[in-house]
CSV table of C-alpha atoms in Angstrom, one decimal:
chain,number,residue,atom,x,y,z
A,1,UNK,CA,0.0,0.0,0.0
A,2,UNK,CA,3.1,2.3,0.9
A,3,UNK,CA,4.2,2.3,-3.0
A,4,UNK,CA,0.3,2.4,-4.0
A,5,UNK,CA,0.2,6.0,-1.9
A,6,UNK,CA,3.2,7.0,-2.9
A,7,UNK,CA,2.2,6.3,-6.5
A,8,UNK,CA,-0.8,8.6,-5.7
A,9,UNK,CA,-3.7,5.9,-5.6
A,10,UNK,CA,-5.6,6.4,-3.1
A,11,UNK,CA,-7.8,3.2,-3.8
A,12,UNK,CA,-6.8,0.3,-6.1
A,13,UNK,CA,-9.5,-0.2,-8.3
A,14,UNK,CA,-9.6,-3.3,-10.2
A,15,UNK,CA,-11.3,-4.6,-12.8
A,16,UNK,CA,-11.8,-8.3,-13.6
A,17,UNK,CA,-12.9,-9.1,-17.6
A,18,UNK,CA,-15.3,-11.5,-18.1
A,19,UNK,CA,-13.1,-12.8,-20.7
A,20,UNK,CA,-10.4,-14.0,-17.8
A,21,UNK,CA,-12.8,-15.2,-14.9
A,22,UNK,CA,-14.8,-16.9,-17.0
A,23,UNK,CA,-14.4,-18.7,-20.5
A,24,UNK,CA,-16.6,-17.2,-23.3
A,25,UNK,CA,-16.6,-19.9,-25.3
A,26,UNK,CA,-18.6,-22.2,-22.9
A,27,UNK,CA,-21.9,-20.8,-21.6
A,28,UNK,CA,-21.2,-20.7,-17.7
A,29,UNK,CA,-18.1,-22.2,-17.7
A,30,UNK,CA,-16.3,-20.4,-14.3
A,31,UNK,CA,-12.5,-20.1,-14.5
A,32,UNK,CA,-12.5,-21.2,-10.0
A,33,UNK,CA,-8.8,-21.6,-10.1
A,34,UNK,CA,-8.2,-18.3,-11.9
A,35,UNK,CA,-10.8,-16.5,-9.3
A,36,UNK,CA,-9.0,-18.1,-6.4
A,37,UNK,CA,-5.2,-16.7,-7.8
A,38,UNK,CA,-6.8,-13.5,-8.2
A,39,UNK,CA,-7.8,-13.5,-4.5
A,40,UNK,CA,-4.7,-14.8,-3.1
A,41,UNK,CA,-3.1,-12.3,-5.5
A,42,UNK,CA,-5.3,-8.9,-4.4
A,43,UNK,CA,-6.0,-9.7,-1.1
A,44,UNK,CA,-2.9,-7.8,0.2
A,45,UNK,CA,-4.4,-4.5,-1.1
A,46,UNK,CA,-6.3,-2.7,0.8
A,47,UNK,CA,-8.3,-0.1,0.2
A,48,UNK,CA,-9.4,-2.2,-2.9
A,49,UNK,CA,-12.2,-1.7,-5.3
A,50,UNK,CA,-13.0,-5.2,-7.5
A,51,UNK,CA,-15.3,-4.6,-10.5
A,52,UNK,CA,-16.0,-8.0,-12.3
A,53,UNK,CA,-17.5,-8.4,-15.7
A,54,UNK,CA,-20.2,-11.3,-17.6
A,55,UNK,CA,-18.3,-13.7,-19.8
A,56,UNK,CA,-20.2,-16.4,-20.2
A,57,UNK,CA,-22.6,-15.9,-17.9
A,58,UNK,CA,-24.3,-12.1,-18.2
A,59,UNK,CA,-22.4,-11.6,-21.8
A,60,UNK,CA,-23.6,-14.8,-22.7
A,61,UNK,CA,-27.1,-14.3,-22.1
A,62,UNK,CA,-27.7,-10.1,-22.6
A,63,UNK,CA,-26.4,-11.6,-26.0
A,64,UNK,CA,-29.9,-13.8,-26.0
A,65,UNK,CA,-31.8,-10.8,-24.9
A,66,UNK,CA,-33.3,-12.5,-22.1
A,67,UNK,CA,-32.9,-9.5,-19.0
A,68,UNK,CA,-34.2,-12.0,-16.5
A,69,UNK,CA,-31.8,-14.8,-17.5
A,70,UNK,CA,-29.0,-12.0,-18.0
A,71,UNK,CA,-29.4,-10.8,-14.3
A,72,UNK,CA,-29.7,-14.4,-12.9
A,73,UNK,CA,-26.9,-15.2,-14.6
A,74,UNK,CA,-24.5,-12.7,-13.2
A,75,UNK,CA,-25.9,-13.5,-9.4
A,76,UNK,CA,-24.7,-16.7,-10.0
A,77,UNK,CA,-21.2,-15.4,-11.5
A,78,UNK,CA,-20.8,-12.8,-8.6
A,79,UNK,CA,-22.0,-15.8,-6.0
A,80,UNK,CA,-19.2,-18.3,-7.2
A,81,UNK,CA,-16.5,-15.0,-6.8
A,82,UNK,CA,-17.6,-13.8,-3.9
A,83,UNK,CA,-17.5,-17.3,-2.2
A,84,UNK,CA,-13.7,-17.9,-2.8
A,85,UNK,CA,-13.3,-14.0,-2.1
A,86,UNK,CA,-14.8,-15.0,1.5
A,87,UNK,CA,-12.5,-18.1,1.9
A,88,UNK,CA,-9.4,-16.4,0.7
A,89,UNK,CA,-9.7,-14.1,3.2
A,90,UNK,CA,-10.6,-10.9,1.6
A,91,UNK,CA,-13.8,-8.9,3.2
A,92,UNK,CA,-15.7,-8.7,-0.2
A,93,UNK,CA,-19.6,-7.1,-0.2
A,94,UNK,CA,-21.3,-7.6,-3.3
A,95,UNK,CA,-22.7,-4.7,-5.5
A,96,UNK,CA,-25.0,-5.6,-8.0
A,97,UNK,CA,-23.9,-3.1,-11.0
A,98,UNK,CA,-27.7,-1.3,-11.6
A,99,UNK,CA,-27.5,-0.6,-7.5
A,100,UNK,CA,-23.9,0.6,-7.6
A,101,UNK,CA,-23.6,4.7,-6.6
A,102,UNK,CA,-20.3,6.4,-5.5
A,103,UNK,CA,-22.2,7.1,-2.2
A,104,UNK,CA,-22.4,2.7,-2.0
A,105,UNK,CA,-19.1,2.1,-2.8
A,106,UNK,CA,-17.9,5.0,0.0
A,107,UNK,CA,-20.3,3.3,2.6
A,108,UNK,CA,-18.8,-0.4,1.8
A,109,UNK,CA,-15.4,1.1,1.9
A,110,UNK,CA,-15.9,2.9,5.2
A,111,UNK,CA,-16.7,-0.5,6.9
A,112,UNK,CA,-13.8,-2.0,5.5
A,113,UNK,CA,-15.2,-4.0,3.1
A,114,UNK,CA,-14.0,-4.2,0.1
A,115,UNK,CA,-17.0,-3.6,-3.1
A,116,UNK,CA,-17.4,-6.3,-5.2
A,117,UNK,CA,-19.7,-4.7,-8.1
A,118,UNK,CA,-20.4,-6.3,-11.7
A,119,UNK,CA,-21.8,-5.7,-15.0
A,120,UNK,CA,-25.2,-6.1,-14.6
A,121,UNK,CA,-29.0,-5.0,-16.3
A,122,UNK,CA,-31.5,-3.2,-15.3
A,123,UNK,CA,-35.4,-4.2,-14.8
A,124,UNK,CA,-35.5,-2.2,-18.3
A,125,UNK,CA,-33.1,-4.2,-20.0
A,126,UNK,CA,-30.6,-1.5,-20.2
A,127,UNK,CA,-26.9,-3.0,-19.5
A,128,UNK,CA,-24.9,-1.5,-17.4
A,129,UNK,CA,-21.3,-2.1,-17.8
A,130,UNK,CA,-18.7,-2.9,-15.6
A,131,UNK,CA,-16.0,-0.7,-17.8
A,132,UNK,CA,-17.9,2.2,-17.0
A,133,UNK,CA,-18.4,1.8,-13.6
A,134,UNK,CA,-14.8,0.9,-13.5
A,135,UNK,CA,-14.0,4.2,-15.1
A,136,UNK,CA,-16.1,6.3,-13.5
A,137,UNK,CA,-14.9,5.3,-9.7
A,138,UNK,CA,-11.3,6.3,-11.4
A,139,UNK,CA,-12.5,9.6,-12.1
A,140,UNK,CA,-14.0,10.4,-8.1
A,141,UNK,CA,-11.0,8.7,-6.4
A,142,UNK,CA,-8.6,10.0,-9.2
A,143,UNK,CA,-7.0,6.7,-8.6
A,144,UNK,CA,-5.6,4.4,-11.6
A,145,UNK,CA,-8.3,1.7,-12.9
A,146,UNK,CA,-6.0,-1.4,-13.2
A,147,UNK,CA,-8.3,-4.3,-15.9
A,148,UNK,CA,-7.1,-7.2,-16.0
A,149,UNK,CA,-7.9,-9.0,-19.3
A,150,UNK,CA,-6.8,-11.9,-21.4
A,151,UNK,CA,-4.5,-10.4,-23.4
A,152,UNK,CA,-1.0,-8.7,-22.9
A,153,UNK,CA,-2.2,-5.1,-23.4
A,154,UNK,CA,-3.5,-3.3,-26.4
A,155,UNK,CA,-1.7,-4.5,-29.5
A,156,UNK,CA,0.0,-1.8,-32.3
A,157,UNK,CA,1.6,-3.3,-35.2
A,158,UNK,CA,1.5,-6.9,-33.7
A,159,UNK,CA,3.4,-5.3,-30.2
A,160,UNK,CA,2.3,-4.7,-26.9
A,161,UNK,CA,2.4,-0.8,-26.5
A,162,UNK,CA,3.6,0.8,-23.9
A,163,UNK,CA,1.8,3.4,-23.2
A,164,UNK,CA,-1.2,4.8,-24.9
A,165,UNK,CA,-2.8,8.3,-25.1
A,166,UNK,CA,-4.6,8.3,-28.3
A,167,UNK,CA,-7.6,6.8,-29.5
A,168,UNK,CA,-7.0,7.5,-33.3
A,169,UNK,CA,-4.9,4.5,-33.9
A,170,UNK,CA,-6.0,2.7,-36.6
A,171,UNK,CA,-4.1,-0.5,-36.4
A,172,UNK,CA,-5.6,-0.7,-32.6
A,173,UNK,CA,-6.0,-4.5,-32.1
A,174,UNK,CA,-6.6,-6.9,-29.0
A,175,UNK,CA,-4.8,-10.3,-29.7
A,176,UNK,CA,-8.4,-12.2,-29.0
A,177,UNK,CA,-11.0,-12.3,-31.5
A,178,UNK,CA,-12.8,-9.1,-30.4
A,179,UNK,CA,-15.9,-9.1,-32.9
A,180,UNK,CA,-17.2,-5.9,-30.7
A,181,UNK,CA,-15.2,-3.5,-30.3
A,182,UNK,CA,-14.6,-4.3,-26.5
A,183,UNK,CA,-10.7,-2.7,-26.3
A,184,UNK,CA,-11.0,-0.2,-28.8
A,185,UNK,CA,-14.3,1.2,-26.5
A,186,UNK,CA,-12.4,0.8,-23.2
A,187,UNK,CA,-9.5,2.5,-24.5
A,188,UNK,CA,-11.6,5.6,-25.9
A,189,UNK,CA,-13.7,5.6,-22.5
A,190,UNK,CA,-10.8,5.9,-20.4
A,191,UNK,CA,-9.2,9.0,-22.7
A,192,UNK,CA,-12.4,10.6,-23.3
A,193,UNK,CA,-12.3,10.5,-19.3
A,194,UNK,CA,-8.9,11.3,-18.6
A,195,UNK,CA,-8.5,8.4,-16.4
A,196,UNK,CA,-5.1,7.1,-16.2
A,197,UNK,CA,-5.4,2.9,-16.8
A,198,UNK,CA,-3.6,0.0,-17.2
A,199,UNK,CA,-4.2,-3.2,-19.5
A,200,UNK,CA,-2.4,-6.1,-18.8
A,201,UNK,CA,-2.6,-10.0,-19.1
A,202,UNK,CA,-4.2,-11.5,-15.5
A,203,UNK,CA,-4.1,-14.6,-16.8
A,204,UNK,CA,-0.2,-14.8,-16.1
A,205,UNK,CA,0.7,-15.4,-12.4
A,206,UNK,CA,1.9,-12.9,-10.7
A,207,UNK,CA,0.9,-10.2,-12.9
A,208,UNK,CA,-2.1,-8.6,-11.2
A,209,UNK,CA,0.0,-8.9,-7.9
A,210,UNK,CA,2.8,-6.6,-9.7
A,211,UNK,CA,0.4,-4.1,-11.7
A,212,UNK,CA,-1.3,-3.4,-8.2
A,213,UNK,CA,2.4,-3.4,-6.6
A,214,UNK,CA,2.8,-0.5,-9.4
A,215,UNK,CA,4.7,-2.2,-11.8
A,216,UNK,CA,3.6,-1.0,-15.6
A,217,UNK,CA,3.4,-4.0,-17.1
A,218,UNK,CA,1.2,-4.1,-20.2
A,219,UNK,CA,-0.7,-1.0,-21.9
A,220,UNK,CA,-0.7,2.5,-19.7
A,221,UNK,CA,-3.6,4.3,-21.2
A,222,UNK,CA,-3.6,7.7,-20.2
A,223,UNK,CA,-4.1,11.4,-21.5
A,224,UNK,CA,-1.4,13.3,-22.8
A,225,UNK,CA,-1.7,16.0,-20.8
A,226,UNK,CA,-2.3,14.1,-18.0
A,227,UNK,CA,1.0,14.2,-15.2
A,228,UNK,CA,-0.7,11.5,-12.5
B,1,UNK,CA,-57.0,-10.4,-10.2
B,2,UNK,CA,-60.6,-10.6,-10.5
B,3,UNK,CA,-61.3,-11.2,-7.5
B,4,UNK,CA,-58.4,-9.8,-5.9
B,5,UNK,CA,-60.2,-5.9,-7.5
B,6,UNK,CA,-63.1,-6.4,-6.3
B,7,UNK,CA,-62.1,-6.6,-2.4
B,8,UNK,CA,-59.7,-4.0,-3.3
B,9,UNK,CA,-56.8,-5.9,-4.1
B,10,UNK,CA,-54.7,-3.8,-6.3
B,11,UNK,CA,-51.4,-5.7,-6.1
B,12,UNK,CA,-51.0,-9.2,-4.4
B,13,UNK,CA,-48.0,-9.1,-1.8
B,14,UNK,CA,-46.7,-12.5,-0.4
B,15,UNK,CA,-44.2,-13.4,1.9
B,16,UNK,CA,-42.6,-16.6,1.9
B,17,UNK,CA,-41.4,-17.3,6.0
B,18,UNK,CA,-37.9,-18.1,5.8
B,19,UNK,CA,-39.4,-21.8,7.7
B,20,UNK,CA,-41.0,-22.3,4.7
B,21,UNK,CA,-39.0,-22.6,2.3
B,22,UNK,CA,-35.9,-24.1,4.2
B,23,UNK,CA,-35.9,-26.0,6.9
B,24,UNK,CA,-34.1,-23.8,9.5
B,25,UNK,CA,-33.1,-26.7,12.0
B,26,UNK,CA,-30.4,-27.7,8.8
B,27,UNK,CA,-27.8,-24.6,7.7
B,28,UNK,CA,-28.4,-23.8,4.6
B,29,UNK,CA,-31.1,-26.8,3.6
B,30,UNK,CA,-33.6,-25.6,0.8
B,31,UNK,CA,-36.9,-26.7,-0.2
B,32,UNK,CA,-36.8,-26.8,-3.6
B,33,UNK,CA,-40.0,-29.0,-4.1
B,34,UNK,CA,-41.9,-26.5,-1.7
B,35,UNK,CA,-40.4,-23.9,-3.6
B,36,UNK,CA,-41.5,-25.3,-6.7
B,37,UNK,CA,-45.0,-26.1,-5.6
B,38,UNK,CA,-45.3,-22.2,-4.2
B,39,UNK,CA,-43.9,-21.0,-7.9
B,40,UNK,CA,-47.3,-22.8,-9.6
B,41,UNK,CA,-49.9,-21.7,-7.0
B,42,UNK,CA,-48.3,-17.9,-7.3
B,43,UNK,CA,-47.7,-17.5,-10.9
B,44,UNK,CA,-51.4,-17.1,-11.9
B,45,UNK,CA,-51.7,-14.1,-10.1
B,46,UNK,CA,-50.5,-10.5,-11.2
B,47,UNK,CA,-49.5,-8.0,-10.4
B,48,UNK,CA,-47.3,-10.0,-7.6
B,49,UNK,CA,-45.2,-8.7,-5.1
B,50,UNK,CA,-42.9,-11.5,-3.5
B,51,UNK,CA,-40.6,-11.2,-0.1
B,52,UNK,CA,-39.0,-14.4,1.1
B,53,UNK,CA,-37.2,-15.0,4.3
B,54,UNK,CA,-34.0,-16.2,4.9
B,55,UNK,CA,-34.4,-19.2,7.3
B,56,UNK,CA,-31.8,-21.4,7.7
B,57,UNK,CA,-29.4,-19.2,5.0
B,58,UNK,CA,-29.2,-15.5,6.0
B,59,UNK,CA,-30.9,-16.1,9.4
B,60,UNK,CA,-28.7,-18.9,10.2
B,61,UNK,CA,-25.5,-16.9,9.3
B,62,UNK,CA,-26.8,-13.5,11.0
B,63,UNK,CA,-27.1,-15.5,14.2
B,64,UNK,CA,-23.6,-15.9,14.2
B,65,UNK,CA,-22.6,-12.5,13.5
B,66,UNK,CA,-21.0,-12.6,10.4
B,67,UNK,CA,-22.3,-10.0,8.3
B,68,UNK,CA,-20.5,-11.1,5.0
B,69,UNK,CA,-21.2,-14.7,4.9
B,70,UNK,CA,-25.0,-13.6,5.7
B,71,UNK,CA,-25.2,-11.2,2.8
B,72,UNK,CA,-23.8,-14.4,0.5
B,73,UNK,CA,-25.9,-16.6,2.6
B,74,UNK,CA,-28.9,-14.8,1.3
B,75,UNK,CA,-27.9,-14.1,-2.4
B,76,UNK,CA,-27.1,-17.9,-2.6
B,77,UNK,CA,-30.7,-18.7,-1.5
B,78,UNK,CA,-32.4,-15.7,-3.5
B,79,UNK,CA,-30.8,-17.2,-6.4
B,80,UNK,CA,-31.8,-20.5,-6.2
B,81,UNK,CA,-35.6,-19.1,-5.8
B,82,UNK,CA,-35.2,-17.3,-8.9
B,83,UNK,CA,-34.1,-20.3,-10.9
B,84,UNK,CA,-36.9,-22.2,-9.6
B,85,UNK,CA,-39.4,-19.1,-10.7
B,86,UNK,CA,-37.7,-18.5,-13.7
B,87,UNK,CA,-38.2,-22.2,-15.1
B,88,UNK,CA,-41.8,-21.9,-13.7
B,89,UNK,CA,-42.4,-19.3,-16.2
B,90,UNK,CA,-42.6,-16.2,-13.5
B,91,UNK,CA,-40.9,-12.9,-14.8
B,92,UNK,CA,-38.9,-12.5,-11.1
B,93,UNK,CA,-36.5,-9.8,-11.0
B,94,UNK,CA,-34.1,-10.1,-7.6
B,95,UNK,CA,-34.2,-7.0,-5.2
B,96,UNK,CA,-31.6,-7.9,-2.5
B,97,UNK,CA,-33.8,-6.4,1.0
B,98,UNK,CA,-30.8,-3.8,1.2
B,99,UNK,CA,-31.2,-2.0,-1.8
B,100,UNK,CA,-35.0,-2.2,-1.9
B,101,UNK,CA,-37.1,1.0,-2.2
B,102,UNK,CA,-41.1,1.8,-3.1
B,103,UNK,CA,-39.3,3.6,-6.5
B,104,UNK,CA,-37.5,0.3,-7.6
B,105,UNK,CA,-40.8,-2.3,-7.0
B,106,UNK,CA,-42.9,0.3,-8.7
B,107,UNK,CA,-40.4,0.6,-11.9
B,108,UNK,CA,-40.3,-3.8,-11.5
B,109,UNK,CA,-43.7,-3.7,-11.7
B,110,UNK,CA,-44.0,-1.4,-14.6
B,111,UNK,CA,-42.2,-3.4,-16.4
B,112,UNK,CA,-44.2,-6.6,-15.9
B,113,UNK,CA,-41.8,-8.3,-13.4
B,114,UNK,CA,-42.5,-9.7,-10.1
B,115,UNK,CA,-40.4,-8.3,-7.9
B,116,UNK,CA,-38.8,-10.7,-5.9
B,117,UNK,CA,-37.5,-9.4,-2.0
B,118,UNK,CA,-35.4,-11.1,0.4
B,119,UNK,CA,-35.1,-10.1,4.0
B,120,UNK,CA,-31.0,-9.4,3.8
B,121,UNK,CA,-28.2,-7.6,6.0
B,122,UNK,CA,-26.6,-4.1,5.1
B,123,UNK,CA,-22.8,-3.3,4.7
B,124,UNK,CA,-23.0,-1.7,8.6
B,125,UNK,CA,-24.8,-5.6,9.6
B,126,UNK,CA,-27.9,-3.9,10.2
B,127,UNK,CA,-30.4,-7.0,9.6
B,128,UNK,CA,-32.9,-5.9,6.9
B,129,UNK,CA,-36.5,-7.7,8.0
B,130,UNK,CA,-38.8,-9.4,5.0
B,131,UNK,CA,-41.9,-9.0,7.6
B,132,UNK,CA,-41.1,-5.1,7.9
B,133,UNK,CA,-40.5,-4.8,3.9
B,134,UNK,CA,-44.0,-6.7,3.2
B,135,UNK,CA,-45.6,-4.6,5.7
B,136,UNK,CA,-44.4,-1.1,4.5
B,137,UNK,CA,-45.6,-2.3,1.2
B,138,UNK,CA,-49.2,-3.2,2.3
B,139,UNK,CA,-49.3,0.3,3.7
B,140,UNK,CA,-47.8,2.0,0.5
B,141,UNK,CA,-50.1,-0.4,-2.2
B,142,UNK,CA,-53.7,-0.2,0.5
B,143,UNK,CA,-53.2,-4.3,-0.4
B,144,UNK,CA,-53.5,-7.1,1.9
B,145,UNK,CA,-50.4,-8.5,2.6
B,146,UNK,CA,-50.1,-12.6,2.7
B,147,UNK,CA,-47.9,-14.1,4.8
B,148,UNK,CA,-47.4,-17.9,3.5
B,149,UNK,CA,-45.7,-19.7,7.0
B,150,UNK,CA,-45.3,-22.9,8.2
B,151,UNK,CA,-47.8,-22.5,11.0
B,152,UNK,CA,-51.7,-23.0,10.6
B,153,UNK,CA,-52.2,-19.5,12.0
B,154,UNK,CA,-52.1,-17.6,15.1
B,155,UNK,CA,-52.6,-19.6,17.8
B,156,UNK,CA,-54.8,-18.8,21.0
B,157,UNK,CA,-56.1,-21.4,23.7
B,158,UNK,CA,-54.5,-23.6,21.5
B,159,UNK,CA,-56.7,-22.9,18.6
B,160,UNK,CA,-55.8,-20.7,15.8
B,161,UNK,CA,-57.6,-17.7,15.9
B,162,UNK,CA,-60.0,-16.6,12.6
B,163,UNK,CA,-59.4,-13.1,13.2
B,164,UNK,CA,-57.2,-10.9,15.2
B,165,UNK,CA,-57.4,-7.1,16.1
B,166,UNK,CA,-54.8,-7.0,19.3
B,167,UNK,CA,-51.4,-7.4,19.9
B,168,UNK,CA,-52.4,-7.3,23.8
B,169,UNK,CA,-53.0,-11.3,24.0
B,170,UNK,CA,-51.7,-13.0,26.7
B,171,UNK,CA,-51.3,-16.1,25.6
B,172,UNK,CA,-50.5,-15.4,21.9
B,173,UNK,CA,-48.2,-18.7,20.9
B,174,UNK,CA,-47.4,-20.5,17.5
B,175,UNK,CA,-47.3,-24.1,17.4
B,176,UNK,CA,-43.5,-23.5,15.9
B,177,UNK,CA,-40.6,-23.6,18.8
B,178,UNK,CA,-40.7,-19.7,18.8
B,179,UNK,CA,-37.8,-18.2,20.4
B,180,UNK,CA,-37.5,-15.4,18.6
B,181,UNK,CA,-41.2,-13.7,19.5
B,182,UNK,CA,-41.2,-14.1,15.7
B,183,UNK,CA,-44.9,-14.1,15.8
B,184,UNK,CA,-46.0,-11.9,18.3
B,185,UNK,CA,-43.6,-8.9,16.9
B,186,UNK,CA,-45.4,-9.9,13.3
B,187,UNK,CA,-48.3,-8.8,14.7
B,188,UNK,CA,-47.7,-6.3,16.3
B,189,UNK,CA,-46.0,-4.7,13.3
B,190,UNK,CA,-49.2,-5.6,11.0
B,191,UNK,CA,-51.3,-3.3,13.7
B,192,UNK,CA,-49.4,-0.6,14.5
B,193,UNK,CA,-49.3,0.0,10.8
B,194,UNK,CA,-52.6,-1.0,10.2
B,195,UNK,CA,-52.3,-3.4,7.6
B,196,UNK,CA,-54.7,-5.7,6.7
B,197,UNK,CA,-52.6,-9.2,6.8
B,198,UNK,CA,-53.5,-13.0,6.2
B,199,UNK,CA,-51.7,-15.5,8.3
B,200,UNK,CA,-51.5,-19.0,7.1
B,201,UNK,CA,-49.9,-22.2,7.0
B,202,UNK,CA,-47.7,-22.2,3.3
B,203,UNK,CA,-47.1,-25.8,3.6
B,204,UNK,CA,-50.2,-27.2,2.8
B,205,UNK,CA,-51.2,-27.6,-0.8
B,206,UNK,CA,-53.2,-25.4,-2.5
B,207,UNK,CA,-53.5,-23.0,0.6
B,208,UNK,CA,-51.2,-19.7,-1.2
B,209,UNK,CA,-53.8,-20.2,-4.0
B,210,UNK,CA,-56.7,-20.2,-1.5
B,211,UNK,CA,-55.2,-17.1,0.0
B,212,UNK,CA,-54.3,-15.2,-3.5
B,213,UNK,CA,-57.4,-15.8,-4.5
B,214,UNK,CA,-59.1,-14.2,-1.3
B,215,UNK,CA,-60.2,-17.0,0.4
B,216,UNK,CA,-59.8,-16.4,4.8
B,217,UNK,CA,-57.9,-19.7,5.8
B,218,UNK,CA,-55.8,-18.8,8.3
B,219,UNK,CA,-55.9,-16.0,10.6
B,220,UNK,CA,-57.0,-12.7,9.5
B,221,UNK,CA,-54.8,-9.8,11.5
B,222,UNK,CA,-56.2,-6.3,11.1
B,223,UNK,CA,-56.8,-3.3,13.5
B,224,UNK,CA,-59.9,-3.0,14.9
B,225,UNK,CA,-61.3,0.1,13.1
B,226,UNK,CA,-59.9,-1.0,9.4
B,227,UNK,CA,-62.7,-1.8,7.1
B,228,UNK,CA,-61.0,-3.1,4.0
């Protein structure tokens, strides 16, 4: 935490794709061992934040259109993380993404608890997405939004760039099959924001335990003007 | 809902007792059958308001203390009640107790959902109570509020009362092993908010139907002066 203050993150705020807790190809098929790392690996970090996204569960089924399957579906997905979150140790308190508000999170925080909020949809079928809440609790704790993906970071002429601070790229590629857009719309978010992020491979052991350690491994999205 | 209008039903609000649908003397034992069986005897009937209990899940947990593994103990339970209503063709939409609001069952409803409550626990551990949600929502909705249990009724001289209009009974008693005061403080709610409610043993076939459909089995709790 020492290096996190010093670093000028007040909270670590993390977000978990739905690509790497989960694998999209398989309709609810939970990545357990993946979750538990995770846990073992962010459970030193306190004050923490932990944003999770759908994969195959919410994804999956907001795909289908089904709202009522969609929000049953990411219960289940948060249930399953916050279980091994509870017997790892860490002092997780869910947040169902259409409940989350700043004023939540500050409450959860206060008790030392540490907010576990997902993608989610509301009773009106609108999605709301974990990115956004992701970025948008970057923006109040001016804190850096750490995701941890599937893939090494965001991809320029076949390399993992270093650091990022424009959105008019035009070779702008993730190394997964990304039929929607998912990285090109995180990365714009985040400038269009002026949050400072970074994009980096969780699937690699060790890595999320070294991003939240301050190491800038993968992609640092950021403004240019921006001197955080 | 015919019926239900014309003795000035507008919206049918049931609480499943936490005793009903688990079996409290067994952590975290569910009733799927009973669940099952309450899922066909509701569904024909709408606009539907649902609360359940948390029995031997959250109430189990929050009798040890631990605030976290009640909060999972209670999505864990909530979600295996909206499977079960799900694949029973009900359009259930979860509303975890703490985030629950008259604004968010009204926009549920609008929508054609059944909202489905769940007695829960906050981020502070304050214990969020299904009995004082259903009742606030009789008051809001002028409906009759039904409370599906696992007991034939209230109980007095050993016989279970048709009516009652008086918290000031002396020998008030369920035939459950009440330790709690469960009951009595049930009532007592019911009148000093003047709600008209129906007590009445859930566990018996066809009985939530009888009720929904404004049939008196049971005991009948209102305050003395309330002519609904």
């Amino acid at each position: 935490m020492d290096m996190g203050l010093k670093m000028g993150f007040t909270y670590r705020i993390i977000k978990l794709g739905g690509s790497l807790i989960t694998n999209k190809n398989i309709p609810y098929s939970y990545n357990e061992e993946i979750v538990r790392r995770i846990a073992r690996e962010i459970r030193q970090f306190y004050p923490l934040i932990v944003i999770h996204g759908g994969g195959s569960f919410g994804h999956y089924e907001a795909s289908k259109g089904d709202k009522i399957k969609t929000v049953i579906a990411m219960q289940e997905l948060n249930l399953k993380i916050m279980k091994i979150f509870y017997n790892e140790g860490i002092k997780a308190f869910p947040l169902p993404g259409r409940f989350f508000s700043i004023d939540t999170v500050k409450r959860y925080l206060q008790e030392g608890l540490v907010p576990v909020i997902y993608g989610d949809i509301t009773e009106s079928g609108k999605i709301i997405s974990g990115d956004d809440i992701a970025i948008l609790l970057g923006k109040k704790f001016n804190s850096r939004v750490f995701f941890a993906t599937d893939v090494d970071g965001v991809f320029i002429n076949g390399r993992v760039a270093k650091e990022v601070n424009s959105p008019f790229i035009d070779d702008l590629s993730s190394s997964s099959f990304d039929v929607t857009g998912g990285m090109k719309a995180k990365i714009q978010k985040i400038l269009e924001n002026c949050v400072e992020a970074l994009i980096f491979n969780g699937k690699i052991e060790g890595n999320i335990y070294k991003a939240l350690e301050g190491k800038n491994i993968g992609t640092l999205v950021r403004c240019k003007n921006d001197n955080k």
